[in-house]
Structure formats: C-alpha cells, structure tokens
Tab-separated table of C-alpha atoms in Angstrom:
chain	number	residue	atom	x	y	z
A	1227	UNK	CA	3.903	-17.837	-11.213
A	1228	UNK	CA	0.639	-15.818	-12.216
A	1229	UNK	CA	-2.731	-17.466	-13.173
A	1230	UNK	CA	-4.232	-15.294	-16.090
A	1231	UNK	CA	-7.496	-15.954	-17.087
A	1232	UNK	CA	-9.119	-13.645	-19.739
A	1233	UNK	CA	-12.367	-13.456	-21.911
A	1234	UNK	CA	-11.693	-12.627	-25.083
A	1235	UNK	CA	-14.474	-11.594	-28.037
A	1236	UNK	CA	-14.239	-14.718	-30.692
A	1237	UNK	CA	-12.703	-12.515	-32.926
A	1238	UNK	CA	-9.742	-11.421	-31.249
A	1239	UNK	CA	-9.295	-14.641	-30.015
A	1240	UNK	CA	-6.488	-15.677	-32.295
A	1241	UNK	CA	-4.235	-12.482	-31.882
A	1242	UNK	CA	-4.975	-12.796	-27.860
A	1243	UNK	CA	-3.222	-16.417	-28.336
A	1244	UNK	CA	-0.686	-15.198	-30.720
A	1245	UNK	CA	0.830	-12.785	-28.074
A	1246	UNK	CA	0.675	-15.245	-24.888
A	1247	UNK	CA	2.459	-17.516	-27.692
A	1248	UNK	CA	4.954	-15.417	-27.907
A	1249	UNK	CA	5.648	-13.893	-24.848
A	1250	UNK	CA	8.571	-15.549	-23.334
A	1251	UNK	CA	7.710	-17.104	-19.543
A	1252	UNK	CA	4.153	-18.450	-20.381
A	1253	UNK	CA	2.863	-21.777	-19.924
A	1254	UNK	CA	-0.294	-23.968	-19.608
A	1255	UNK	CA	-2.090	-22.150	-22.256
A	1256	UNK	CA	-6.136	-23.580	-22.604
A	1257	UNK	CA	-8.571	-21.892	-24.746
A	1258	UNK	CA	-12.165	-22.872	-24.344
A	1259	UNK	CA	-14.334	-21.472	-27.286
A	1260	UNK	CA	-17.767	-19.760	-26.372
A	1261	UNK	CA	-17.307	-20.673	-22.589
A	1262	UNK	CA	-18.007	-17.072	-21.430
A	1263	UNK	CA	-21.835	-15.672	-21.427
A	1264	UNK	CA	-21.162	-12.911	-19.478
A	1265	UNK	CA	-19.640	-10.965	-21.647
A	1266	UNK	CA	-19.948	-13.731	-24.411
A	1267	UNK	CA	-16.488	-14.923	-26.098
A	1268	UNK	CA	-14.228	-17.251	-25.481
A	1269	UNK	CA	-12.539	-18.227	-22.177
A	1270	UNK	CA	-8.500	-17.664	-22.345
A	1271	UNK	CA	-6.483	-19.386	-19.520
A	1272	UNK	CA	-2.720	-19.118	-19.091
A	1273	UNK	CA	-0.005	-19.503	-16.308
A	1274	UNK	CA	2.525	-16.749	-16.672
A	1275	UNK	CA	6.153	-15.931	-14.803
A	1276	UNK	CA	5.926	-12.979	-12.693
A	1277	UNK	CA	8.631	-10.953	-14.393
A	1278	UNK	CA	6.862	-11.482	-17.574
A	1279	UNK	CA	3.682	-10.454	-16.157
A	1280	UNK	CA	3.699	-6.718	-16.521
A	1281	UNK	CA	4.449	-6.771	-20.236
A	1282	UNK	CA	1.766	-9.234	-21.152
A	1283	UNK	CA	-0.815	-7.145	-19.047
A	1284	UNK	CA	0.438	-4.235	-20.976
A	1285	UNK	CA	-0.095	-6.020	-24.589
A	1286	UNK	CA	-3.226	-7.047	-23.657
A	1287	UNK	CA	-4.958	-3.873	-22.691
A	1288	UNK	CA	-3.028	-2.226	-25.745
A	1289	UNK	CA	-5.608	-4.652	-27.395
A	1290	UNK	CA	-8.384	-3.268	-25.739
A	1291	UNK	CA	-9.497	-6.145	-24.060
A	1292	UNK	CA	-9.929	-4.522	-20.165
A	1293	UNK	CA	-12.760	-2.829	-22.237
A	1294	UNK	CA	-14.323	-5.484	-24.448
A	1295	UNK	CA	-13.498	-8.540	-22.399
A	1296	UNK	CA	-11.858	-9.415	-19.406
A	1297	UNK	CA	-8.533	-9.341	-17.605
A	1298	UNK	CA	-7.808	-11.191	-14.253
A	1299	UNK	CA	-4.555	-11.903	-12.490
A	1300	UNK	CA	-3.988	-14.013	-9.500
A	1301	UNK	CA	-0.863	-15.109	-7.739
A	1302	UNK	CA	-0.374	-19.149	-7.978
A	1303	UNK	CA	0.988	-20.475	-4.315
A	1304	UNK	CA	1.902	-23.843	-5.935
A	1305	UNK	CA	2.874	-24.813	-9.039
A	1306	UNK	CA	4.016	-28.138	-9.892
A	1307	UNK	CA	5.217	-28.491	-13.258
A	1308	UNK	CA	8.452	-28.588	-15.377
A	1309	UNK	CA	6.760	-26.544	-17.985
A	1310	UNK	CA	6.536	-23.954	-15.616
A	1311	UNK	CA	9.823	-24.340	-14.152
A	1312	UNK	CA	10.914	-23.589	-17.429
A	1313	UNK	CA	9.206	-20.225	-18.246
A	1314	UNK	CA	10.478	-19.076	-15.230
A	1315	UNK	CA	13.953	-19.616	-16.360
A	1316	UNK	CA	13.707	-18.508	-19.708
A	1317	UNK	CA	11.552	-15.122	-18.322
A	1318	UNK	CA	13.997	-12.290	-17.965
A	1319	UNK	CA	14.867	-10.982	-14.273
A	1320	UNK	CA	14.008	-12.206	-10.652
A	1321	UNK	CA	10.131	-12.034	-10.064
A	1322	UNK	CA	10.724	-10.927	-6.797
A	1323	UNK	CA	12.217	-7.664	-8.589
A	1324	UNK	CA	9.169	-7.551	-10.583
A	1325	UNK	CA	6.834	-4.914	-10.501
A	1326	UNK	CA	3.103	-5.570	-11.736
A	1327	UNK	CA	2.414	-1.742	-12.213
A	1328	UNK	CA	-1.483	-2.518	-12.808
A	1329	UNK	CA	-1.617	-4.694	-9.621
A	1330	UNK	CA	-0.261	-1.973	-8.231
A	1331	UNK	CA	-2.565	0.762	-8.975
A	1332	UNK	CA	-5.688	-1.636	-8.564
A	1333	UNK	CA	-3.911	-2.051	-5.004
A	1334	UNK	CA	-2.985	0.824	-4.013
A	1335	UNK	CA	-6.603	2.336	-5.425
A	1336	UNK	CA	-8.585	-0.300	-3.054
A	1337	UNK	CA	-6.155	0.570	-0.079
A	1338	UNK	CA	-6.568	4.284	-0.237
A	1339	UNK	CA	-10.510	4.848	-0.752
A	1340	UNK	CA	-12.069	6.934	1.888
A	1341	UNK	CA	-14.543	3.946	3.560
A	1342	UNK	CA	-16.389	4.039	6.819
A	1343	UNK	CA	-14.210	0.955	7.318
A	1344	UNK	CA	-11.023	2.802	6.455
A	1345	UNK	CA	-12.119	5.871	8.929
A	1346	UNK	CA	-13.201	3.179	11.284
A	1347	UNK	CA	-9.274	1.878	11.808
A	1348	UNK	CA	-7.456	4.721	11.787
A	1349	UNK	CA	-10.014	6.191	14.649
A	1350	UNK	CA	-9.805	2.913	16.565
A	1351	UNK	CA	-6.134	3.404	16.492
A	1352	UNK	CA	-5.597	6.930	17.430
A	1353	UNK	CA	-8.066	6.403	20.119
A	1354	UNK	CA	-5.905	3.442	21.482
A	1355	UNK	CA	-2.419	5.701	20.810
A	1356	UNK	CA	-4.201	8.165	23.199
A	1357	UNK	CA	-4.670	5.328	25.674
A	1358	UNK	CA	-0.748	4.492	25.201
A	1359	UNK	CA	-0.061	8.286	25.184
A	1360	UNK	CA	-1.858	9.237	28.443
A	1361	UNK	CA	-0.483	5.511	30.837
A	1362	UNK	CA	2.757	6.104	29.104
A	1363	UNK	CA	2.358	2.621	27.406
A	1364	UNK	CA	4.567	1.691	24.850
A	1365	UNK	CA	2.878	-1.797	24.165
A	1366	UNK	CA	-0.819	0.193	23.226
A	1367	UNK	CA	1.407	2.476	21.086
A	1368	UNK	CA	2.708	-0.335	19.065
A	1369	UNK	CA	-0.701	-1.777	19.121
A	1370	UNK	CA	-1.796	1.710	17.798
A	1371	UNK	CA	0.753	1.469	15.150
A	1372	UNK	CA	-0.344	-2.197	13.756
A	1373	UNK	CA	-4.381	-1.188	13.260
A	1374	UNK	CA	-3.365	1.782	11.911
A	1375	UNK	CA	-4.098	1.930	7.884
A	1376	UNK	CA	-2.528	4.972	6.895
A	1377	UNK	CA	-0.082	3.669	4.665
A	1378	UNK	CA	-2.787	2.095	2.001
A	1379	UNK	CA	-2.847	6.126	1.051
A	1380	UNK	CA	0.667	7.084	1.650
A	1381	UNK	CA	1.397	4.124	-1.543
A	1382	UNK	CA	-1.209	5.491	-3.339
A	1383	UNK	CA	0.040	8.533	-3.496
A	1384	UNK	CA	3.265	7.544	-4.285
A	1385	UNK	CA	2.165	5.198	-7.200
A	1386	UNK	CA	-0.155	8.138	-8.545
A	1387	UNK	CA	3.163	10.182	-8.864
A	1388	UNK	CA	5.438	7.773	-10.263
A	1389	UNK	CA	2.197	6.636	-12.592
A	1390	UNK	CA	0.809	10.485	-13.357
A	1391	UNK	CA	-2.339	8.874	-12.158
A	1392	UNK	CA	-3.796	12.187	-11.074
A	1393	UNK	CA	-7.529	10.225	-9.853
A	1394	UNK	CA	-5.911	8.102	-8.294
A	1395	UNK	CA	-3.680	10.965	-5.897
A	1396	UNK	CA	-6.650	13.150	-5.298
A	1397	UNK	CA	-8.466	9.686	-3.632
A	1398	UNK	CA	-5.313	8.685	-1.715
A	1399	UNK	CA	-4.486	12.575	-0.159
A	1400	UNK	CA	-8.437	12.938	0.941
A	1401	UNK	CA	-8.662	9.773	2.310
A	1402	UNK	CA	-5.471	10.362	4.461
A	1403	UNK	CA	-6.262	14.070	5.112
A	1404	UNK	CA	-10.340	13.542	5.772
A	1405	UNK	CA	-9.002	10.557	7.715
A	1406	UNK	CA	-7.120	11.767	10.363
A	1407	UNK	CA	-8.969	14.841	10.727
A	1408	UNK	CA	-11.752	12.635	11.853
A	1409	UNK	CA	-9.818	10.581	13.791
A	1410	UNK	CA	-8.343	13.343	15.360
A	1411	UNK	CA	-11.522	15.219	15.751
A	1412	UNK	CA	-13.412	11.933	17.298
A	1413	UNK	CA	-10.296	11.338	19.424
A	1414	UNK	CA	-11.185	14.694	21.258
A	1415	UNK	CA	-13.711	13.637	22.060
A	1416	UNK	CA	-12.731	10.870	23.353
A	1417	UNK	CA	-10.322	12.512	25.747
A	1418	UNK	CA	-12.868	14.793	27.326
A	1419	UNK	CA	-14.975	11.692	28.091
A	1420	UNK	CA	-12.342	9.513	29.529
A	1421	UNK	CA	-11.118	12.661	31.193
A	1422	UNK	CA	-14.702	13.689	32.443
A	1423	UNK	CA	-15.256	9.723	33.839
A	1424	UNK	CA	-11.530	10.064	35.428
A	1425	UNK	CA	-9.352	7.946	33.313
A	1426	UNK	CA	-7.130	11.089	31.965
A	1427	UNK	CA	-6.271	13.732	32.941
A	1428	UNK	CA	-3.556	17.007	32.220
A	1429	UNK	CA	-1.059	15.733	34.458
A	1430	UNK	CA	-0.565	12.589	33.154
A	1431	UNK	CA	-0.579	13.667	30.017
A	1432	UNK	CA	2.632	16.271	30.730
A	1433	UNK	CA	4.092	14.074	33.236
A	1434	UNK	CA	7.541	12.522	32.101
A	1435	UNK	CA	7.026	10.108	29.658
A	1436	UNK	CA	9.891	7.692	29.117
A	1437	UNK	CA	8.213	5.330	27.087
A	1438	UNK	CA	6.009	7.624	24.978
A	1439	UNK	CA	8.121	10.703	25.245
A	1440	UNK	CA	9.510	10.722	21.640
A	1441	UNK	CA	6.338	10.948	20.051
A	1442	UNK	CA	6.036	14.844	20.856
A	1443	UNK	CA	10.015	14.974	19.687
A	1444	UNK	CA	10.468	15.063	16.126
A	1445	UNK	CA	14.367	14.988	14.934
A	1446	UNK	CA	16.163	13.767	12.566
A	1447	UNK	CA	15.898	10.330	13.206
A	1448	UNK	CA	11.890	10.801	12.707
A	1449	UNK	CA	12.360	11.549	9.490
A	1450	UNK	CA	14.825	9.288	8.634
A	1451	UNK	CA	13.241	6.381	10.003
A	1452	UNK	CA	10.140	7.184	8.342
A	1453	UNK	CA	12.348	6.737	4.866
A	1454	UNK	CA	13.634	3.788	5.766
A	1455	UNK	CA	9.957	2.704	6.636
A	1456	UNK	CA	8.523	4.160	3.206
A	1457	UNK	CA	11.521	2.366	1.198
A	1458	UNK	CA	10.508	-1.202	3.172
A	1459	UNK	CA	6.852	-0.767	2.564
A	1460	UNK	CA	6.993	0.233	-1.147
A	1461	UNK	CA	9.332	-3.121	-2.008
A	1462	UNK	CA	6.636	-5.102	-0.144
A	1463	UNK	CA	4.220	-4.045	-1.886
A	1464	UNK	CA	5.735	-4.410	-5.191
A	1465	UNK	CA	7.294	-7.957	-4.161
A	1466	UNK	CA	4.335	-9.324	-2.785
A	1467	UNK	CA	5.497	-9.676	0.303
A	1468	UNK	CA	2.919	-8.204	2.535
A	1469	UNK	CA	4.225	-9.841	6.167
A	1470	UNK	CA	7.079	-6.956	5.871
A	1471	UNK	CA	4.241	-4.313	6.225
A	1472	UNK	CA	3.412	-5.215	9.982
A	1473	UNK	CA	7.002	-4.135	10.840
A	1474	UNK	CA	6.457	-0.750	8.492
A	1475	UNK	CA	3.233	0.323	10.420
A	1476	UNK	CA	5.356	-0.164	14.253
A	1477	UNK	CA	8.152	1.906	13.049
A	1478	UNK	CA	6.476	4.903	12.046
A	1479	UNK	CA	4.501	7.592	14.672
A	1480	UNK	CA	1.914	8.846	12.186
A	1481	UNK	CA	-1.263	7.811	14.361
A	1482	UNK	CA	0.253	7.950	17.996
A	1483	UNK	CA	1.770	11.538	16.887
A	1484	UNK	CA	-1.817	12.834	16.031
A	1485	UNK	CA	-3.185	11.161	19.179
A	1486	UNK	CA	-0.508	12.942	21.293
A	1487	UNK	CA	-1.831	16.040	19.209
A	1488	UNK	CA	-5.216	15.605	19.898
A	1489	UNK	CA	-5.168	14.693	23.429
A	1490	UNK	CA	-2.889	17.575	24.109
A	1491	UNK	CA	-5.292	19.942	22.042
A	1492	UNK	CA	-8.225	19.220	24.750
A	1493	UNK	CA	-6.123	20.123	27.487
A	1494	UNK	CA	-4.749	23.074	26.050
A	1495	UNK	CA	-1.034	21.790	25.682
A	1496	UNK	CA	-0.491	23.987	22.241
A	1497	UNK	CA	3.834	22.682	22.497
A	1498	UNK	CA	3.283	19.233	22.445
A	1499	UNK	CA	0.155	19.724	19.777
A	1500	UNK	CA	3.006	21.334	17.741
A	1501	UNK	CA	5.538	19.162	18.335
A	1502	UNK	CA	3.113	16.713	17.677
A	1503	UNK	CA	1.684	17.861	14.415
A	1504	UNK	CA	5.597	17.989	13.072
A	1505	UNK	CA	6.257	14.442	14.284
A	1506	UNK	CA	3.368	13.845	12.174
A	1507	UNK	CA	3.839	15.894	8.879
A	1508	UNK	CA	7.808	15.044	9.435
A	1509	UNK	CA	6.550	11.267	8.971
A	1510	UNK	CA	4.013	11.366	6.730
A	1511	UNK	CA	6.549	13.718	4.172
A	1512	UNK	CA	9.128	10.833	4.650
A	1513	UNK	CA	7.428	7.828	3.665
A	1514	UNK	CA	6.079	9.567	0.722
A	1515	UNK	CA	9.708	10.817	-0.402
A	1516	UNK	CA	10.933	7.294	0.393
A	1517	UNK	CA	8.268	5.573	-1.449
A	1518	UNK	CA	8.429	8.056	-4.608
A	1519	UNK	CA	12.013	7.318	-5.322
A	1520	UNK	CA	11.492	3.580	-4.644
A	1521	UNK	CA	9.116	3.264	-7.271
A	1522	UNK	CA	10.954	5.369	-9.515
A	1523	UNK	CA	14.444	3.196	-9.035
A	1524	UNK	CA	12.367	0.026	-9.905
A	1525	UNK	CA	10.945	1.607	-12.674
A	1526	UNK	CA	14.670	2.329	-14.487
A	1527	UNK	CA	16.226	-0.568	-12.989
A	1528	UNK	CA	13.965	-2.878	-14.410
A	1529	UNK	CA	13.572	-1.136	-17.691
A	1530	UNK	CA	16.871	-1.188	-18.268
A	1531	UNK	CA	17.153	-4.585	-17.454
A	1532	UNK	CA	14.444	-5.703	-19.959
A	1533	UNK	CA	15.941	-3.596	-22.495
C-alpha cells in the first residue's frame, strides 16, 4: 500500500474526493478542512494499492493540483487493516508489477544529478578499482563495483527515453559523462602519486592478471552480462525492491574498466586503455539497451492489462 497525502485548494476539494472515491484500490480516506497554511486548503489523506497508484497520480495532476496544491506519495511498510486488504484485491494487477512512472522520474531525476557527492563516489571508486587493478585484487574490484553510482544515470536515461523526458536525459548523460571524466582524470593522478611514493608501478600493472584480467577483455559476455544487469536493475527500481541493486553494481565493469583505463593511460599502456575504454562503452551501451526495453515491456504489458 501507498500513503497519499495531498493539499488541495477548498474549492477543488470535492472533485479531489470524488476521484479517490472512485478509484478502485483506495482506502482510509480523511479530509481535514483548512488544515494546510502553507499553501492554504484543505488537507487530503488517503491509503492507496500500489497498482492503482499510477492512475490516481495521473488524475490528480490532470487536475492541476502538483501546481496549486500538493502531491506526496510514500510507501506504507505495515498496514493492518481489512479495508485495505480489500482494495488490494479489488485493485487490478500485482503491485509488484506496478510501475509508479512519476516515482520514477522523481527517482531517477535525484539519482542522476551531477553533485559533488555524486562525483565524490564514483572517484572514490575508480580510485579503489585502480587499487584492485594494480594488486590484482578481485575483492577491491567488487568493492569498487558496490560504491560505484553510475547506474542512478544509466536509469535516468533510460526513463527519459521511454518518458520523452528530454531534461531529464541531458542531466542523466552529463552527469555520467562529466562523471567519469573526472574520475578518470583524478584517478591519474592518483596513479602517478602512488606510483611516485612506490605503491604502483608498470609492471604490475601488465603483469598477468588472473583475477583482474577480464576487465581489459571485452567480449560478448561483457555485453551480455551488462543486459542482464540493466534488465535486473530497471525491475528493481520499478518494484521497489532496491536490495537487488547491490548485486547489479558487482556484475557490471563500468568503474574498474575506466580505472584499468586510466591507470594504463599514465603508464603509457594505449592496448589495455583501449580495451579498456570498450569494456567500458560495451557496458555502459548494454545496460542502457537492457533498461530501455524493460521499461518499454512494462509499459505495454501493463497497459494492456489495465485495459
């Protein structure tokens, strides 16, 4: 179930009830006149089944009232109550194969902004993938993998195609290009210093690698692993079930693929820096494919379900 709790101008009030009235999978409805000051109208509050959710958001804004009141959604952890037990069942659909499109966006929006916090993580974890890539450790690569926040962009991409959202694609592809550039960049340096203080060095870095080999060795299975990864990330997303995401970011070799390309850059290595750069490009291209299509099959299959 989904908590909804809206401020509504007094007089749209009555129509804003009407429609949570008559949307099917709604319960709890309380309506406490002239309880919002700020803006000033009256306070809505509703419980709503997640597979209803998206329509009702939809009505409501085709009201107008994300501009002349408020709209806020938030996921209920425990609900104990028949009533609700009974918009669930009468709600059409499986709210796990729900899709809140404007939670989505708002999501996928937050994720993807260029932040010094964003830039912060996906430095921190290159520069730890070039600590993995250089010992040949495949415990700091997975470590790597895990801080890594590269995905918050590759979804927001993906939802700004499926949505035609073109604000919100611009955002995610700067944030992910500007990012790694400057993770890749600062990771340079990085490498000289560590290599300058003793720590790496050239022939570590083209030594055989048996743990950390594949990272310079794009194939097939890069990419298709990378779909299989953008397909399990997108349904978490849209399912609410964020735990899956931890296994997305340690199966794809986005950030230890640019460290590899970095660290290799500094010591003049230009095959594995290409090799790299593809293992990189090979993954990014495949989560976004993977993701796309996701979105879009959720999109018909639960349109066509409602219909």
């Amino acid at each position: 179930m989904l908590h909804l709790r809206l401020i509504t101008p007094a007089g749209t009030t009555d129509e804003v009830v009407r429609l949570i009235e008559s949307t099917v999978g709604t319960a709890h409805l309380v309506v406490l006149p002239g309880a919002a000051r700020d803006p000033a109208g009256d306070l809505v509050l509703c419980d709503v089944a997640r597979e209803a959710g998206d329509g009702l958001l939809t009505a409501l804004r085709a009201l107008g009232l994300d501009r002349t009141g408020s709209i806020a959604l938030e996921n209920i952890d425990l609900s104990l109550s028949r009533r609700a037990d009974r918009a669930e069942e009468e709600a059409p659909g499986e709210g796990a194969d729900a899709v809140l499109w404007e939670g989505l966006t708002d999501a996928t929006h937050e994720e993807s902004t260029l932040s010094v916090t964003y830039v912060a993580f996906i430095t921190l974890a290159t520069m730890i993938a070039a600590c993995g890539v250089v010992l040949d450790n495949a415990i700091l690569i997975v470590g790597a993998m895990a801080v890594g926040p590269e995905f918050g962009p590759l979804a927001g991409i993906c939802t700004a195609l499926v949505r035609r959202h073109p604000r919100l694609a611009w955002r995610s592809a700067v944030a992910l290009l500007v990012g790694f550039a400057v993770a890749m960049a600062l990771t340079a340096g990085f490498s000289l210093f560590m290599d300058a203080v003793g720590l790496f060095s050239k022939a570590r870095l083209e030594a055989d690698r048996p743990n950390t080999g594949f990272i310079y060795a794009p194939d097939w299975f890069s990419f298709i692993v990378a779909v299989l990864a953008g397909i399990a990330g997108t349904l978490s997303l849209t399912s609410a079930k964020s735990g899956a995401l931890v296994g997305v970011a340690i199966s794809v070799t986005t950030v230890p693929a640019a460290a590899n390309a970095a660290v290799a850059l500094v010591y003049g290595d230009t095959d594995q820096t290409a090799r790299s750069s593809e293992q990189l490009l090979l993954n990014l291209a495949g989560i976004v494919i993977a993701g796309t299509l996701t979105l879009l099959a959720q999109k018909y299959f639960w349109q066509r379900r409602a219909a």
